[in-house]
């Protein structure tokens, strides 16, 4: 149930993708997400699917596990599909009732849009499945350190992000615990009318928020006790260095991008 | 054994219960392995085990919060995994106090928070109020605090309020997961004494999960020892603590006085048996002394 939220969680296995430098994975994810929205034509979809499929296969994260990560965005997905189906007014009309009209173009746009969303979620969750929050922070910090020149607090941003990521599983676990504790006192989260259900959330949300604040202040205290004082003068125990695998990674990424851009110029597949 | 003679219609029966966390993922964990137990009426059971041995997982099965991956659990002869079985009602008969229960407080006043359970049972307001006051009295919360916000209380007081929240449901099985974790010795003794009193009133089974051998030896009439998802030992405190060498191997130990009496016997003091509590040691020593001086 609540534990199905797998976004942002690390999946501990050993694979070439896990071993890649986080900077490679960060740039790959960014570029992949951008590529999803720039290409046009069916060949682009084929390439995007193939690329992510190969990465998933290489990462050794079970496909089932990744699909479970889609559940939380299911609602968004459905809404997007419905909007596209009912609001597109091009092509030939297939069916109509009351004020709704369904056109063939609408169906196609909806399907492609849904596909893009799914790829987007899979692509970005693959990164968090294969990269620990620590690696992610290091990668982000080092990859963006150029921005320090224009006074962007790179270290602080990276630290906040990694803490936020680290807190997702903790809060999920906490939610599960509190839910169980309240169910043990007869709380019912699953049935009733809408208003009742919203009311039923109070015994869950209040302790959850209280505990989030408690944890945040504990963490701040612990960081201070260990002399954390921001990024100034901080060195790494395991500094990031590119290895051979990482250059291969960049090459593959470049190849993918080349193909995607190239595919946009293939006219007959539009 | 005694268990067979007990009326199973009054017991909680666990039949070949297995539980696996995260089946099919890298996090897979076989947390309970073929557990068979009969938890009888009026027993005071101490559930002990090294951290991660499956104690919390086990007790969450008893009120249907977790469903066994395989196996069955029967409450008074009914399979609680059955579709038509009313879980909500079960939870009013099997009260479960979680580890650090004070983290689940949410209401604006102490009284309202304790009333949450009985209200969910659908009891009339008068009955709810009566139970709330009785429960708060039982755990020793004084009347000035009834209208205080639960978040203003001290740690020990919060813990008591949370326990009262389950007591107010008047469960026949009262299960407490380390109710004394993080309390000072005085607070610990007070809470345990209250629980013992509640048990002494009769008609209640108490299951106390604890890391303290002294505590379970003092209060429990039966000990169940868990190790790596299995029941390692099950018997009276004396029987279980006789196995102290085996217990040490799985990261547990017998109470200090058991070791002391063992040493005394080695040194030639003719104690009749090893003691498990201080009071018992005192009696044994006095008996020996009287016998010897005669
Ligand atoms: N929600 C969960 N998801 C996955 N694994 C879990 C979960 N809860 C517990 N486990 C695992 O199951 C095993 C048993 O855990 P459990 O909490 O029952 O132990 P315990 O005996 O209560 O320990 P403690 O004395 O520390 O409270 C542990 O190895 C733990 O890592
Ligand atoms: Mg536990």
CSV table of N, CA and C in Angstrom, one decimal, chain A residues 12 22 25-26 57 59 81 93 98 100 123 130 146 154 157 200 205 210 213 216 224 229-230 247 255 268:
chain,number,residue,atom,x,y,z
A,12,UNK,N,19.5,-1.5,-3.9
A,12,UNK,CA,20.8,-1.9,-3.8
A,12,UNK,C,21.2,-3.2,-4.5
A,22,UNK,N,27.9,9.6,-10.7
A,22,UNK,CA,26.6,10.2,-10.7
A,22,UNK,C,26.5,11.4,-11.6
A,25,UNK,N,25.1,10.1,-14.8
A,25,UNK,CA,23.7,9.7,-14.7
A,25,UNK,C,22.8,11.0,-14.6
A,26,UNK,N,23.3,12.0,-13.9
A,26,UNK,CA,22.6,13.3,-13.9
A,26,UNK,C,22.4,13.9,-15.2
A,57,UNK,N,17.4,-2.7,-18.3
A,57,UNK,CA,18.0,-4.1,-18.3
A,57,UNK,C,19.4,-4.1,-17.7
A,59,UNK,N,20.6,-2.1,-15.5
A,59,UNK,CA,20.6,-1.7,-14.1
A,59,UNK,C,20.3,-2.8,-13.1
A,81,UNK,N,-4.6,11.9,-19.9
A,81,UNK,CA,-5.2,11.2,-21.0
A,81,UNK,C,-6.6,11.8,-21.3
A,93,UNK,N,-14.1,12.6,-36.6
A,93,UNK,CA,-14.8,12.3,-35.3
A,93,UNK,C,-15.2,10.9,-35.2
A,98,UNK,N,-23.5,13.9,-25.7
A,98,UNK,CA,-23.6,15.1,-24.9
A,98,UNK,C,-22.6,16.2,-25.4
A,100,UNK,N,-19.4,15.9,-25.3
A,100,UNK,CA,-18.0,15.3,-25.6
A,100,UNK,C,-17.9,14.8,-27.0
A,123,UNK,N,12.4,7.1,-16.5
A,123,UNK,CA,13.8,7.6,-16.7
A,123,UNK,C,14.3,8.3,-15.5
A,130,UNK,N,19.4,3.8,-8.9
A,130,UNK,CA,20.7,3.4,-9.0
A,130,UNK,C,21.8,4.3,-8.4
A,146,UNK,N,30.7,25.1,-11.1
A,146,UNK,CA,31.0,26.3,-11.9
A,146,UNK,C,30.1,27.5,-11.5
A,154,UNK,N,25.5,26.3,-4.4
A,154,UNK,CA,25.5,24.9,-5.0
A,154,UNK,C,25.5,23.9,-3.9
A,157,UNK,N,22.2,23.8,-2.0
A,157,UNK,CA,21.1,23.2,-2.7
A,157,UNK,C,21.2,21.7,-2.8
A,200,UNK,N,-10.8,11.3,8.5
A,200,UNK,CA,-10.0,10.2,9.0
A,200,UNK,C,-8.5,10.4,8.9
A,205,UNK,N,-2.2,12.7,9.8
A,205,UNK,CA,-1.4,13.8,9.4
A,205,UNK,C,-0.8,14.6,10.6
A,210,UNK,N,4.1,16.4,13.1
A,210,UNK,CA,4.9,16.6,14.4
A,210,UNK,C,6.2,15.8,14.3
A,213,UNK,N,8.8,17.4,12.0
A,213,UNK,CA,9.5,18.6,12.6
A,213,UNK,C,10.5,18.0,13.6
A,216,UNK,N,13.4,16.7,11.8
A,216,UNK,CA,14.2,17.8,11.2
A,216,UNK,C,15.1,18.5,12.2
A,224,UNK,N,25.0,19.8,13.5
A,224,UNK,CA,25.8,20.9,14.2
A,224,UNK,C,26.7,20.2,15.2
A,229,UNK,N,29.2,23.1,8.9
A,229,UNK,CA,29.1,24.6,8.8
A,229,UNK,C,29.0,25.0,7.3
A,230,UNK,N,28.3,24.2,6.5
A,230,UNK,CA,28.2,24.6,5.1
A,230,UNK,C,29.3,24.0,4.3
A,247,UNK,N,33.3,7.3,-19.4
A,247,UNK,CA,33.5,7.9,-20.8
A,247,UNK,C,32.6,7.1,-21.7
A,255,UNK,N,25.6,9.2,-28.5
A,255,UNK,CA,25.1,8.5,-29.6
A,255,UNK,C,23.5,8.5,-29.7
A,268,UNK,N,9.7,10.9,-43.7
A,268,UNK,CA,8.6,10.0,-44.0
A,268,UNK,C,8.1,9.3,-42.8
